XYZ file of C-alpha atoms in Angstrom:
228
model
C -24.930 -59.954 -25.853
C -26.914 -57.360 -24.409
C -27.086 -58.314 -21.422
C -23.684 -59.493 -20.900
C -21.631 -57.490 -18.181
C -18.215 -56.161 -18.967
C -15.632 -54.432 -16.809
C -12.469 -52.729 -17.641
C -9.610 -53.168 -15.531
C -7.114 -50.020 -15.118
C -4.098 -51.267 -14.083
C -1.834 -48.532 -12.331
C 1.116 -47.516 -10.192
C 0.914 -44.621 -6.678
C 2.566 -41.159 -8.307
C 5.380 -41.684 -6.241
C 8.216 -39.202 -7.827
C 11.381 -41.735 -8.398
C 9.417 -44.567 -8.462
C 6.665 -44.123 -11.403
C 7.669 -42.986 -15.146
C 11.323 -43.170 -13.779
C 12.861 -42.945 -17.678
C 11.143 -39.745 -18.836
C 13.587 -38.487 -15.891
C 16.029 -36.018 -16.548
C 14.223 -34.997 -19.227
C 11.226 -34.145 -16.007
C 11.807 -33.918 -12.810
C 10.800 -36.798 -10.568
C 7.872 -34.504 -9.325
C 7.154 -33.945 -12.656
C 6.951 -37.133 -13.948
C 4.660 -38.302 -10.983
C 2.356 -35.724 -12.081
C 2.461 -36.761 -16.040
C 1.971 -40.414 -14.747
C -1.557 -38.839 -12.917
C -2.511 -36.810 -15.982
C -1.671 -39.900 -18.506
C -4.281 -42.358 -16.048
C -6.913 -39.643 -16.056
C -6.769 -39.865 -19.854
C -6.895 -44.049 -19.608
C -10.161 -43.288 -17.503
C -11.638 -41.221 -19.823
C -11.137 -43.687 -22.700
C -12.161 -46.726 -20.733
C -15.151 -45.243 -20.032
C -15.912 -44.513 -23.644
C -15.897 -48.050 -24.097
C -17.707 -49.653 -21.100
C -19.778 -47.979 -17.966
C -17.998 -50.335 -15.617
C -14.219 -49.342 -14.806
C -12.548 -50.363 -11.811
C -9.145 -48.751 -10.917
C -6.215 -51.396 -9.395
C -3.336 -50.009 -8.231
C -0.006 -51.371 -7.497
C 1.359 -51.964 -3.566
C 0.048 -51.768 -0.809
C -3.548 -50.136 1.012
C -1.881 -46.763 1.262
C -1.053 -46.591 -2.357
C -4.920 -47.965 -3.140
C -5.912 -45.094 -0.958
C -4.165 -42.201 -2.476
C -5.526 -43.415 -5.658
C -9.232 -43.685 -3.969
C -8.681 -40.428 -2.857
C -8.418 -38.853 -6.439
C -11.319 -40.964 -7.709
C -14.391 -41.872 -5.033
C -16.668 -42.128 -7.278
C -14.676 -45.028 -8.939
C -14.413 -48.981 -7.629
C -10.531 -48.545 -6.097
C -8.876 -51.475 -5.697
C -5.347 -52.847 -4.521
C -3.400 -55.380 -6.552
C -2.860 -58.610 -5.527
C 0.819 -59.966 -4.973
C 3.640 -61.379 -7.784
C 4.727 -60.591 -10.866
C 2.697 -58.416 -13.493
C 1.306 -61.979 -14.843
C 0.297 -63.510 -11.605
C -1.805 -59.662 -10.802
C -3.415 -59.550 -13.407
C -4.491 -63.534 -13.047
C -5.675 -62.887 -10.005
C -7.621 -59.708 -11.279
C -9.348 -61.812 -13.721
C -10.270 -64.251 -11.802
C -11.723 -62.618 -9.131
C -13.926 -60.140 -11.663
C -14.872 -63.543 -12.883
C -15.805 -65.107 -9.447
C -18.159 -61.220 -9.342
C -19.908 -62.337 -12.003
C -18.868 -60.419 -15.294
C -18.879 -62.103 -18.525
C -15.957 -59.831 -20.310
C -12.965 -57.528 -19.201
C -10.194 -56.360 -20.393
C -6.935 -55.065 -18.361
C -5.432 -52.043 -19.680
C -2.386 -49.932 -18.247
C -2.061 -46.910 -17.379
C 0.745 -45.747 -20.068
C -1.416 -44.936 -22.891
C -2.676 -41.483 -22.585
C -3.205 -41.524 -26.732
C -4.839 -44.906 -26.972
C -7.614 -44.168 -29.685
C -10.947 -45.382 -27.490
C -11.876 -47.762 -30.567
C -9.044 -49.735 -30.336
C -9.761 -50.652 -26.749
C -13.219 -51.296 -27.829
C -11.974 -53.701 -30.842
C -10.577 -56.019 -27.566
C -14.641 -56.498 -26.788
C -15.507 -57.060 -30.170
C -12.854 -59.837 -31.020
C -13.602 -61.832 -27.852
C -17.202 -62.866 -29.852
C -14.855 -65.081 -31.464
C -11.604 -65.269 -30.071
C -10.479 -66.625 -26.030
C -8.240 -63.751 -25.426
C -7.444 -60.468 -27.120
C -4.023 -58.815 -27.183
C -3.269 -55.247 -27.699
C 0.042 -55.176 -28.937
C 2.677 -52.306 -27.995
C 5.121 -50.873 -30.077
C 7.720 -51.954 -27.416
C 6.944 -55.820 -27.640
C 4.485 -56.236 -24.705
C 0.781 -55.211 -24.810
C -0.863 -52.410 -23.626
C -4.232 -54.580 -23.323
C -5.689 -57.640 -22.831
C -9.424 -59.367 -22.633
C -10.898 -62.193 -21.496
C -13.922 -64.015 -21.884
C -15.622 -65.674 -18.526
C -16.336 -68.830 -20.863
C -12.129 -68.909 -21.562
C -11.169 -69.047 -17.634
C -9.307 -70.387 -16.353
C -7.326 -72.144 -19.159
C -6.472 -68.722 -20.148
C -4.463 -68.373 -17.003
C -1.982 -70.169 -19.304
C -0.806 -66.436 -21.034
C 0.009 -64.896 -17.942
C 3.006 -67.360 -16.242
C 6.467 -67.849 -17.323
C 6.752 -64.797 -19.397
C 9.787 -62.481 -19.372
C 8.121 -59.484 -18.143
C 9.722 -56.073 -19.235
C 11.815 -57.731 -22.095
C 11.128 -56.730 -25.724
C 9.515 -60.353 -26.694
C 6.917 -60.199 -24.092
C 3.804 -60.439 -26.561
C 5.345 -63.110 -28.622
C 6.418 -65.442 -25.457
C 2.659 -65.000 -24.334
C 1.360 -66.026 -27.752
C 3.757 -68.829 -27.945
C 2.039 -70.000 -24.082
C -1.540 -69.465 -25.434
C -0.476 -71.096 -28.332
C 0.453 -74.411 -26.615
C -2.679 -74.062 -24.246
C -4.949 -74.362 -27.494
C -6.293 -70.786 -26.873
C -7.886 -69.074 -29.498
C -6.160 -65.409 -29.789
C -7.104 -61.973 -31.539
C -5.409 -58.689 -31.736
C -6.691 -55.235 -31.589
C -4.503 -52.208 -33.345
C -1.289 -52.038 -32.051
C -0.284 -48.368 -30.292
C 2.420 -47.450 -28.271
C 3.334 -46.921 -24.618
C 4.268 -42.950 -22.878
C 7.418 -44.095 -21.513
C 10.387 -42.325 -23.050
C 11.000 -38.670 -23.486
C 10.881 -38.822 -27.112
C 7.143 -40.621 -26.407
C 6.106 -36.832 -24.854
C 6.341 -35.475 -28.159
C 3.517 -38.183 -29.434
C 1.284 -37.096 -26.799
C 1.237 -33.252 -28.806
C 0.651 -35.113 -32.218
C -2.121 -37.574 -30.950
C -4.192 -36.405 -28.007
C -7.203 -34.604 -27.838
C -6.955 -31.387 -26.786
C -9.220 -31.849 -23.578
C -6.500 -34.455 -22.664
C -5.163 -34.034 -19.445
C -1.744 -34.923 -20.182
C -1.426 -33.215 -23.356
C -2.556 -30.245 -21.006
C 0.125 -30.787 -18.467
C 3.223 -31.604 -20.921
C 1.864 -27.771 -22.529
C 1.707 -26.123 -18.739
C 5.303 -27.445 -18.692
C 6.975 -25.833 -22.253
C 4.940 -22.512 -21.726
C 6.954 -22.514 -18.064
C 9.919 -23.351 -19.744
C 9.723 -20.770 -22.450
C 9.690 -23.731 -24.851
C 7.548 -24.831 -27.332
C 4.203 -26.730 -26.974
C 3.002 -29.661 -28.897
């Protein structure tokens, strides 16, 4: 297994302000939920590379939005998403890591500021025995998922014909992997940084070197609030 190579995928959005974290708004601004969105996908970096050496960053539109991403992170692989829904991206994102010659990787997003690195890590561990690896949200999608090179492309199967953004995403996908005779796992479930009354999770479960717990703080001591 040692010599295996793995790669995790972050999958992200541009910080444009009323187009990115657009329901933690009134509660920020626009402006200042573009920023949280940038200081909750420094966090996923950090974690992802806790896990594996190899992270690659793929961001949503077009090469302008790749670019101000690149811009924030050139020493990291910067790459633009391909086109259709969320299921048909990340297909494509799998298969061409696959076609590059890594055996494992796993697609996170970029909504999980708090995800404890060892659940991330439990996605590598279960795909020993298991074709693909869910990491379930609270909200009824996932936050992750893995894939073994030996499992593609059969396992194209859990990423078509889902209701994306509904509440019964991860159990319509497990329903379609079920029926394609894939072999499934599931690391810890956790929860997506999407609602205002998510902010107050990043206080009780971030690190303190967190970048977003340090922003969300910056924000209540201007406010003349309280921190987390």
């Amino acid at each position: 297994m040692a010599d295996q190579r793995d790669l995790i995928i972050v999958f992200t959005k541009p910080a444009t302000p009323g187009d990115v974290k657009t329901r933690l708004v009134p509660a920020l601004s626009p402006d200042q939920a573009a920023q949280f969105h940038l200081a909750a996908l420094a966090d996923v970096i950090s974690i992802a590379k806790a896990v594996r050496d190899q992270v690659e960053l793929h961001v949503a539109g077009d090469e302008d939005d790749a670019g101000e991403i690149r811009a924030l992170y050139p020493d990291h692989e910067v790459r633009q998403q391909g086109e259709g829904d969320l299921g048909e991206r990340m297909s494509q994102a799998f298969g061409d890591a696959f076609e590059r010659g890594f055996d494992n990787v796993a697609i996170v997003g970029s909504d999980h500021p708090t995800l404890p690195p060892e659940f991330l890590l439990a996605s590598f561990v279960h795909l020993g025995h298991a074709n693909v690896v869910f990491g379930p949200s609270e909200d009824g999608g996932y936050y992750s998922v893995a894939v073994r090179s030996s499992s593609w492309p059969d396992a194209r199967a859990a990423f078509f014909n889902i209701p994306w953004s509904s509440s019964d995403v991860l159990t319509r996908t497990l329903e379609r992997c079920r029926r394609a005779e894939l072999s499934v796992a599931l690391a810890p479930g956790w929860y997506d940084v999407d609602r205002p009354e998510d902010l107050r999770l990043v206080g009780r479960d971030a690190p303190q070197d967190s970048a977003a717990l340090r922003y969300l703080k910056e924000l209540w001591y201007r406010s003349g609030g309280s921190s987390a």
